[in-house]
PDB file of C-alpha atoms and ligand atoms in Angstrom:
ATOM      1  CA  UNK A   1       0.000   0.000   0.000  1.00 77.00           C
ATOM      2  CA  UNK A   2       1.147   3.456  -1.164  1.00 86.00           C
ATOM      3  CA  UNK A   3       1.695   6.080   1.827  1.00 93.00           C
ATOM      4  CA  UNK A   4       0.847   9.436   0.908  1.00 96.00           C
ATOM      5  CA  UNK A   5       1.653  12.400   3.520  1.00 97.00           C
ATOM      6  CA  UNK A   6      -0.742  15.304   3.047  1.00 98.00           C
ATOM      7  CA  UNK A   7       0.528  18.981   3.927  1.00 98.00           C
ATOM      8  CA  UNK A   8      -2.578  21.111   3.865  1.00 97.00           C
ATOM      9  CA  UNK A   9      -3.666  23.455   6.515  1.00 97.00           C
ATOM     10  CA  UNK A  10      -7.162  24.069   5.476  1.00 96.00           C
ATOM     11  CA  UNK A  11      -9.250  20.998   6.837  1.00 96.00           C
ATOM     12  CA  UNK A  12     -11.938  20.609   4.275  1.00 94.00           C
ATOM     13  CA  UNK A  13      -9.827  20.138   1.427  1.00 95.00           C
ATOM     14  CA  UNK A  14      -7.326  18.040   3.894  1.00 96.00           C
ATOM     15  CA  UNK A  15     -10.442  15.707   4.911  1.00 95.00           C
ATOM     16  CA  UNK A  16     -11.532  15.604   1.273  1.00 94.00           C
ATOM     17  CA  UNK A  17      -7.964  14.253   0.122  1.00 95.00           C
ATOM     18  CA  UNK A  18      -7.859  11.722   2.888  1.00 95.00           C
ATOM     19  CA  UNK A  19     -11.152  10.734   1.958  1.00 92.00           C
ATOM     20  CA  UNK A  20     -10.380  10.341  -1.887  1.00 92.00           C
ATOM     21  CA  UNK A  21      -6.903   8.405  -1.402  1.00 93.00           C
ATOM     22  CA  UNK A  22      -8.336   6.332   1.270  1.00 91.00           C
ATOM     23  CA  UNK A  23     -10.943   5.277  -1.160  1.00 88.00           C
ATOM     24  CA  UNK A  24      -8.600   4.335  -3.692  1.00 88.00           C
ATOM     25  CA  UNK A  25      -6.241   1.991  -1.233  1.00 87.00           C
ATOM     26  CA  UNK A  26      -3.656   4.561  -0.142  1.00 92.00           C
ATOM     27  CA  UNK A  27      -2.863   5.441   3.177  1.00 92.00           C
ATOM     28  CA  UNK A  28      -2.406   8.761   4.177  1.00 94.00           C
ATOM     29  CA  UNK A  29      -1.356  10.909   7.181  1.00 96.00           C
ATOM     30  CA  UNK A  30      -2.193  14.745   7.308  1.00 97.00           C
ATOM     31  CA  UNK A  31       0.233  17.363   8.800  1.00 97.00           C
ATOM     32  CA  UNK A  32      -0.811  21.360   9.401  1.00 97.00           C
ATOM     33  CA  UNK A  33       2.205  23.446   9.146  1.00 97.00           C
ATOM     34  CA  UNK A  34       5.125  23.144   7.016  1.00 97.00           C
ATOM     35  CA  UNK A  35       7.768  22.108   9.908  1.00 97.00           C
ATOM     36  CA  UNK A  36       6.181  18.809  11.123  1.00 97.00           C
ATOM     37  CA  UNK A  37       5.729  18.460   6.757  1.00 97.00           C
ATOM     38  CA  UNK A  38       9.219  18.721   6.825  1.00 96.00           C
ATOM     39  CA  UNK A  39      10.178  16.448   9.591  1.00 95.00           C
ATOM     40  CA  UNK A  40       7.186  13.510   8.273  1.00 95.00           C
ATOM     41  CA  UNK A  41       8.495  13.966   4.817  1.00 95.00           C
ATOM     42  CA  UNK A  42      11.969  13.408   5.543  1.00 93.00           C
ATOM     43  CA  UNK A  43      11.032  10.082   7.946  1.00 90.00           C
ATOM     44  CA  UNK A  44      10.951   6.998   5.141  1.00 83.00           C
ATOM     45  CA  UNK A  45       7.599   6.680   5.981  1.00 88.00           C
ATOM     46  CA  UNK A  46       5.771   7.845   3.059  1.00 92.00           C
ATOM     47  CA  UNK A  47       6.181   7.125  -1.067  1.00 92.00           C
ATOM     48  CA  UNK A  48       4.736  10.370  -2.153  1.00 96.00           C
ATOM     49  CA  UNK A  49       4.272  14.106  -0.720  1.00 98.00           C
ATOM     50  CA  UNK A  50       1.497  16.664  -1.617  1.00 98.00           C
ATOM     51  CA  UNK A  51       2.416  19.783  -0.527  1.00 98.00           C
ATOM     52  CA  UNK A  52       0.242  22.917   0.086  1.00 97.00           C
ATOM     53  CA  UNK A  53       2.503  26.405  -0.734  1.00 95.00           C
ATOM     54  CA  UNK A  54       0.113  28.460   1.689  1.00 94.00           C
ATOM     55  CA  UNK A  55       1.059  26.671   5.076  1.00 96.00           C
ATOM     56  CA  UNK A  56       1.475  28.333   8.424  1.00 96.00           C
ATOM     57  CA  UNK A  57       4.985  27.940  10.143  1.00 94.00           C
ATOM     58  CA  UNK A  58       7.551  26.855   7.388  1.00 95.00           C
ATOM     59  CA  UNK A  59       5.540  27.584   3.600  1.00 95.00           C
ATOM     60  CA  UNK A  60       5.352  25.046   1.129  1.00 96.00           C
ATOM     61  CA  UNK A  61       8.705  27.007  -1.043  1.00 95.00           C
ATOM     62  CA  UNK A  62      10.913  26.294   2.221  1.00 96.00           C
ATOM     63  CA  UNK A  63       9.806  22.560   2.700  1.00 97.00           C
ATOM     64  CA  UNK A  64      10.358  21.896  -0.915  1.00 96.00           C
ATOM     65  CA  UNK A  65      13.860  23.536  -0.714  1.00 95.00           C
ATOM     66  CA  UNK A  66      14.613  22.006   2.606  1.00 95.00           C
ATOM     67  CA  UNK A  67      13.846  18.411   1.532  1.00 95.00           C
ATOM     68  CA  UNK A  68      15.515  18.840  -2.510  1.00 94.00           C
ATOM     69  CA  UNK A  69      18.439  20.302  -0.351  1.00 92.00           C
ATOM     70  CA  UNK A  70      18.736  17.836   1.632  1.00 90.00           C
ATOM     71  CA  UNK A  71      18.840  15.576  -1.591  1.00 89.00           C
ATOM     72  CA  UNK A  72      15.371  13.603  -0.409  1.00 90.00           C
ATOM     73  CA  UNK A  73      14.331  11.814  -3.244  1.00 89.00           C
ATOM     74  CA  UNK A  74      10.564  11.459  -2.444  1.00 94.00           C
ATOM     75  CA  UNK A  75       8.370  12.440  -4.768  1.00 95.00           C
ATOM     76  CA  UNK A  76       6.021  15.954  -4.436  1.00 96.00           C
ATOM     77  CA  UNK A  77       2.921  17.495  -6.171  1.00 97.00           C
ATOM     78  CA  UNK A  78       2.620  20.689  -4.918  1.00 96.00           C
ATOM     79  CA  UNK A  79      -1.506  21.445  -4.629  1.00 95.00           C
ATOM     80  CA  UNK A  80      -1.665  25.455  -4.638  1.00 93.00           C
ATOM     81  CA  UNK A  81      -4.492  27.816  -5.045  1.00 90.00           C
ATOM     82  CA  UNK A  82      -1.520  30.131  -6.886  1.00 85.00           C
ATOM     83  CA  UNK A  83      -1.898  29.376 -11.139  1.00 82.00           C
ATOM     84  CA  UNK A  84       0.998  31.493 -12.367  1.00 86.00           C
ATOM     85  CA  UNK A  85       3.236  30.505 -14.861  1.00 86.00           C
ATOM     86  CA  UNK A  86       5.861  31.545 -12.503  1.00 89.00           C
ATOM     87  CA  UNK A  87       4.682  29.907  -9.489  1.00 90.00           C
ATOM     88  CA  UNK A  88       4.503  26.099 -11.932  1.00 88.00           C
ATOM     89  CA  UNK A  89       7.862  26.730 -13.135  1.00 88.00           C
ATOM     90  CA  UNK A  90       9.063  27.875  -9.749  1.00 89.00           C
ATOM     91  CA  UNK A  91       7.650  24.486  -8.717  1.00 90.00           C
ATOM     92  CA  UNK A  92       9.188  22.308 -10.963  1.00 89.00           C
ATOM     93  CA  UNK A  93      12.954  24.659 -10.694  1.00 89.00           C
ATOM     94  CA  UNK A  94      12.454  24.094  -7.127  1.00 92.00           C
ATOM     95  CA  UNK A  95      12.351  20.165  -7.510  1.00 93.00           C
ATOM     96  CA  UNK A  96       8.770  19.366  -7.206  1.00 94.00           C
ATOM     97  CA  UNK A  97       7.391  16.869  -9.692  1.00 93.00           C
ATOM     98  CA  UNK A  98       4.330  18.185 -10.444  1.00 93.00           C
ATOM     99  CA  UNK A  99       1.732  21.267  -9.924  1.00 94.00           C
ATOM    100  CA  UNK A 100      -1.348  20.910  -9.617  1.00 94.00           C
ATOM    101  CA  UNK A 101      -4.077  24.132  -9.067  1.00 93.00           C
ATOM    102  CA  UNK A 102      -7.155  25.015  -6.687  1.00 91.00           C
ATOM    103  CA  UNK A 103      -9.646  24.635  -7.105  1.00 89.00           C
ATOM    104  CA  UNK A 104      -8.973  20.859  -8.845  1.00 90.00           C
ATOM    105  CA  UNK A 105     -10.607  17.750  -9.333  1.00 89.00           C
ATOM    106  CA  UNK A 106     -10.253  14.803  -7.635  1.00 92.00           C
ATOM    107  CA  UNK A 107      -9.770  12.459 -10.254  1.00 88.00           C
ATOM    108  CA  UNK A 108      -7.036  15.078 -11.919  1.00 89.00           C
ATOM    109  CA  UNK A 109      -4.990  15.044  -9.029  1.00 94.00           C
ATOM    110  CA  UNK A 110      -5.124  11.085  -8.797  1.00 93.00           C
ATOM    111  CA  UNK A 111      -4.177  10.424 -12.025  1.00 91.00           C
ATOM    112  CA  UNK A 112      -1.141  13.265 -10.888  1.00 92.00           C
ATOM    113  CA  UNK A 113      -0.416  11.111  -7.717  1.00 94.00           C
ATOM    114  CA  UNK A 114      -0.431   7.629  -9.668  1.00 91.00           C
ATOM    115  CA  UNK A 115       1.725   8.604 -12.515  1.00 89.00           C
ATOM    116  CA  UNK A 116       4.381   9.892 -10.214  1.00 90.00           C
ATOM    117  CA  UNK A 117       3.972   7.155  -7.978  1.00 89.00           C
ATOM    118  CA  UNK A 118       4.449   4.434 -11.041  1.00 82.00           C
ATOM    119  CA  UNK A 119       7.528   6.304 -11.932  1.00 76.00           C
ATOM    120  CA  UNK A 120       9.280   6.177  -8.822  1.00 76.00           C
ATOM    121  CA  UNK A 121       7.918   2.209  -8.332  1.00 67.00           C
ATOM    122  CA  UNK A 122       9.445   1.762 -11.954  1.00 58.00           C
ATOM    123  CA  UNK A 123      12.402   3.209 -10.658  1.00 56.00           C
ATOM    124  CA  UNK A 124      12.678   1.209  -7.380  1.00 59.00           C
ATOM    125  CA  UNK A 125      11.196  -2.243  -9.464  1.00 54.00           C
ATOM    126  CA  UNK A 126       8.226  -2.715  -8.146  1.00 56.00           C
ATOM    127  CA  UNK A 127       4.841  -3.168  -9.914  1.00 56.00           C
ATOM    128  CA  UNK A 128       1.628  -1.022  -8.768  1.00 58.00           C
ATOM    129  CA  UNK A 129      -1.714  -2.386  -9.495  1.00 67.00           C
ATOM    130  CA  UNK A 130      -3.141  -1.460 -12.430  1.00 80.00           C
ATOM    131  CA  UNK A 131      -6.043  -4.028 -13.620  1.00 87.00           C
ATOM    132  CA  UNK A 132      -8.862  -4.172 -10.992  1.00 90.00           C
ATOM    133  CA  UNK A 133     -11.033  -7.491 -11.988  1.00 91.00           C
ATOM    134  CA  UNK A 134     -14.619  -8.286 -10.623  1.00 92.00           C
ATOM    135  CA  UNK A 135     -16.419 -11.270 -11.956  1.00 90.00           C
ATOM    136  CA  UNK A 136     -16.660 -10.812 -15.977  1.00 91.00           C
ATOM    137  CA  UNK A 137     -15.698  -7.000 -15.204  1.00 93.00           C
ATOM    138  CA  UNK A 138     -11.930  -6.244 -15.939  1.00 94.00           C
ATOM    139  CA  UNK A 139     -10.977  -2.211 -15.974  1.00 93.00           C
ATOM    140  CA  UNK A 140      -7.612  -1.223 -17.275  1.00 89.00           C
ATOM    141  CA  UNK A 141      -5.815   1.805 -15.246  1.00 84.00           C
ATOM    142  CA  UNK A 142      -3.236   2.425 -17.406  1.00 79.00           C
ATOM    143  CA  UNK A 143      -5.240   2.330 -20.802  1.00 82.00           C
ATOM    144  CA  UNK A 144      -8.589   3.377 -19.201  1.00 83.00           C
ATOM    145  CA  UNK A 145     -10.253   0.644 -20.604  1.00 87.00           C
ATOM    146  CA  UNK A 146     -13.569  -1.165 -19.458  1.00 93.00           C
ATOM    147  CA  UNK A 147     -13.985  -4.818 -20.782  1.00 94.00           C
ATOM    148  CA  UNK A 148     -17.260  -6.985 -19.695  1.00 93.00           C
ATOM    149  CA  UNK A 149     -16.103 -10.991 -21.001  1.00 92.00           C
ATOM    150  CA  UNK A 150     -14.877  -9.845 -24.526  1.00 92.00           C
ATOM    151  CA  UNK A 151     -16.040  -6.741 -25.388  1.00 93.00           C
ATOM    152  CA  UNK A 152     -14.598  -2.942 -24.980  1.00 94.00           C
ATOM    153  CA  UNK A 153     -16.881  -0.938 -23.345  1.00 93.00           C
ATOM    154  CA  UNK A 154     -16.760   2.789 -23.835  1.00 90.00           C
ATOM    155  CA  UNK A 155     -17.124   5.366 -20.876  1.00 91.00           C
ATOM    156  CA  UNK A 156     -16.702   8.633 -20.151  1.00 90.00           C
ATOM    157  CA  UNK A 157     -13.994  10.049 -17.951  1.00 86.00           C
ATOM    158  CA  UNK A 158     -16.703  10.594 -14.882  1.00 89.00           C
ATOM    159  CA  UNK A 159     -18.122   6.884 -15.522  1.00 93.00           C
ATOM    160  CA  UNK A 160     -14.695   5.571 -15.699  1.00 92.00           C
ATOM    161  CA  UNK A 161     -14.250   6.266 -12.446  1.00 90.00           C
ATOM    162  CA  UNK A 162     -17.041   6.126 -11.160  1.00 93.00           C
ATOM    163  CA  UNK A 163     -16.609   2.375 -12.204  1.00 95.00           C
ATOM    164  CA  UNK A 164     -13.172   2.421 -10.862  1.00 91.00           C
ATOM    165  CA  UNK A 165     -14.885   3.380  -7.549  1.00 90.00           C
ATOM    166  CA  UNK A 166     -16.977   0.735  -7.556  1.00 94.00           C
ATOM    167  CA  UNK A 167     -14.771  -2.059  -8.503  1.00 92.00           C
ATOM    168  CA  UNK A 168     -12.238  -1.072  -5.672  1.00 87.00           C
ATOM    169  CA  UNK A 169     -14.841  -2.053  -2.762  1.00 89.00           C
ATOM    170  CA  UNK A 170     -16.322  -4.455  -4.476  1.00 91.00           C
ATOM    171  CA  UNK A 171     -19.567  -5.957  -2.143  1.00 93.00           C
ATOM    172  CA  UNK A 172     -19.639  -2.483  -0.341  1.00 92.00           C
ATOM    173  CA  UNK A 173     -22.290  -0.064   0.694  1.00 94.00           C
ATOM    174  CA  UNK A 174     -21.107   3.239  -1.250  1.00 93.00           C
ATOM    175  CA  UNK A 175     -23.085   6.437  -0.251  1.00 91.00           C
ATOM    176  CA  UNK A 176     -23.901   9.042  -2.769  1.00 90.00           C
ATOM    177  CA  UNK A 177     -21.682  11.276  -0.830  1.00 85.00           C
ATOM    178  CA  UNK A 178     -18.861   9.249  -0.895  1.00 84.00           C
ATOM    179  CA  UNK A 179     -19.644   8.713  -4.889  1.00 89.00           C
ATOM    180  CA  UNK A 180     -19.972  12.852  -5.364  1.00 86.00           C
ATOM    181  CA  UNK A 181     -17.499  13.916  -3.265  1.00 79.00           C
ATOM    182  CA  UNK A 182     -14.515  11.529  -4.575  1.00 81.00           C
ATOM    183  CA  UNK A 183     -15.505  11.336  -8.548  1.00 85.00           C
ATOM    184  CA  UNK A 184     -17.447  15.002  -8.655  1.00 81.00           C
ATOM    185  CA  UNK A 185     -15.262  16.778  -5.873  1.00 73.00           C
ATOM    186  CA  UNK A 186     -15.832  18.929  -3.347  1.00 64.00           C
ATOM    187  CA  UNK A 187     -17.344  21.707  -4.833  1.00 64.00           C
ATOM    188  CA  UNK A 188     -20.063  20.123  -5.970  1.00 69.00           C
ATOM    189  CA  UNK A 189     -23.329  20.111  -4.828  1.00 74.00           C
ATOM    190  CA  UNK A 190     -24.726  17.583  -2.370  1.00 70.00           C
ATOM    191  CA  UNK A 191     -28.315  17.992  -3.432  1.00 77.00           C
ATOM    192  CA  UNK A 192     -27.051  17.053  -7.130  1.00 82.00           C
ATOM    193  CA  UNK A 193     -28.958  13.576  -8.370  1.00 89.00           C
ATOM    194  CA  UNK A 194     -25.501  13.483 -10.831  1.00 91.00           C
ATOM    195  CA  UNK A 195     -24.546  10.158  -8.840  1.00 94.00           C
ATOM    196  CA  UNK A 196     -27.835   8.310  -9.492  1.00 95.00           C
ATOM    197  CA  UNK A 197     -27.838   9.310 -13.503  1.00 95.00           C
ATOM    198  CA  UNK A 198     -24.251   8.209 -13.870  1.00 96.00           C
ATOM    199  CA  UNK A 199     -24.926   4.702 -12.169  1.00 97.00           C
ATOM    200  CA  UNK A 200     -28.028   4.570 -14.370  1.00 97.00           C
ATOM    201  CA  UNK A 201     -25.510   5.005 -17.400  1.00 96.00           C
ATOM    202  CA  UNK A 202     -23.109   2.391 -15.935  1.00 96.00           C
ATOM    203  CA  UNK A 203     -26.256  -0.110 -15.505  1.00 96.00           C
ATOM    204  CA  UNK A 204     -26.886  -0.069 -19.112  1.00 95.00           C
ATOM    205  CA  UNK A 205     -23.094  -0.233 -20.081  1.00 94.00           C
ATOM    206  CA  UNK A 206     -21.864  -2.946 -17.723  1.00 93.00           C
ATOM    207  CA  UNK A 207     -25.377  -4.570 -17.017  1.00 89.00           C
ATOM    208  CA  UNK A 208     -28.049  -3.777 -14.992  1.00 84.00           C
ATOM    209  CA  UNK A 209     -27.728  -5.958 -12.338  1.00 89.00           C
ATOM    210  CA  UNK A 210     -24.083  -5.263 -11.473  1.00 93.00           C
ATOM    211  CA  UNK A 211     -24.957  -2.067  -8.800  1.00 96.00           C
ATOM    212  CA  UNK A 212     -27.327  -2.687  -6.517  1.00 96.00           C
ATOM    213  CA  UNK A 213     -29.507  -0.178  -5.090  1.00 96.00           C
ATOM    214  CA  UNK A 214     -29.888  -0.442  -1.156  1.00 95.00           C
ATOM    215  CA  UNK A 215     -33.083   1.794  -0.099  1.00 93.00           C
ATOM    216  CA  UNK A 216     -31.755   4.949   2.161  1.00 91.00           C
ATOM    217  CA  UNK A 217     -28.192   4.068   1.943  1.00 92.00           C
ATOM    218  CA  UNK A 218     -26.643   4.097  -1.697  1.00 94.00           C
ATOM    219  CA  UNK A 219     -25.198   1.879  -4.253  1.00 97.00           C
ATOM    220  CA  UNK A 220     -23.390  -1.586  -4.009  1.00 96.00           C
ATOM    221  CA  UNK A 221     -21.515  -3.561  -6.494  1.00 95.00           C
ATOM    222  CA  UNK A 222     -22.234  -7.530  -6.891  1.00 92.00           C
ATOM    223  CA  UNK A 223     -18.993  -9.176  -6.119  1.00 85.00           C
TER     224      UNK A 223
HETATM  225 CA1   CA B   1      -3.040  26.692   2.701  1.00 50.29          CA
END
């Protein structure tokens, strides 16, 4: 299991990335200020850093210098509200491997943590996961394919992973928070019916009887 330290001093989005990478098999640990960042970061304990710039004590600029001084090899996405051109290339001068801006979406910023993840698992030889299978169902990560026994099915990029969601916690009660907030993000509205017209589009691409509806709770996939 990847181990993903989360800098970020403004709880809401900190609680919604915890939420997200939990979700998707990661484990994660949340620090407030950019000294204990510094000190977690530098402790072997984690494969990947994402690193607010805005954080009280030491900002996100000094950690990143601190731990690419220090010649720590860990990999960082630095998650900023700031979108200039200068900031990004600041960023990536300053060692991080990738930028990515507030407000953002969940799925963008997993497919950020992943792909910097698989590079430094290439690097250290080991294999992440990358084909989730469930009964006839068999969903391809790294080509964002969907096949159901021999045939390609074609989805979106919100029912991809919304299907990706589903076949990770296989047998499981999902609520249609959980289902907003990690494929739709937190800005989006809880009173939305988005979740149940996207499952409605999975039924009829995947089968109808592969999500369950359980009255007053949510959605479950058939293992
Ligand atoms: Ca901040």
């Amino acid at each position: 299991m990847n181990r993903i330290l989360i800098a970020e001093d403004e709880p809401r989005i900190a609680a919604f990335l915890e939420k997200g990478l939990r979700a998707n098999g990661f484990a994660t640990t949340v620090v407030e200020d950019g000294d204990e960042a510094l000190r977690k970061a530098q402790s072997n304990d984690f494969d990947l850093l994402i690193l607010d710039l805005g954080l009280p004590g030491k900002d996100g600029w000094t950690v990143l210098e601190g731990l690419r001084g220090q010649g720590e090899e860990l990999p960082i996405v630095i998650l900023s509200a700031r979108d200039d051109v200068s900031d990004k290339v600041a960023g990536f001068n300053g060692g991080a491997d990738d930028y990515v801006t507030k407000p953002f979406r969940f799925e963008e910023l997993l497919a950020r943590v992943r792909a910097r993840l698989r590079n430094s698992n290439l690097y250290k030889g080991q294999q992440p996961e990358m084909v989730l299978n469930v009964g006839n169902i068999v969903l391809d990560l790294r080509t964002h394919q969907i096949r159901v026994g021999n045939s390609t099915i074609e989805l979106s990029a919100k029912e991809f992973t919304l299907a990706e969601t589903f076949l990770r916690h296989p047998g499981q009660i999902l609520s249609r928070e959980q289902l907003l907030n990690h494929v739709w993000g937190y800005d989006y509205d809880p009173g939305s019916n988005i979740v149940d017209v996207y499952v409605g589009y999975l039924r009829k691409k995947l089968g109808g009887d592969c999500i369950e509806t359980v009255r007053g709770m949510g959605y479950r996939f058939r293992k």
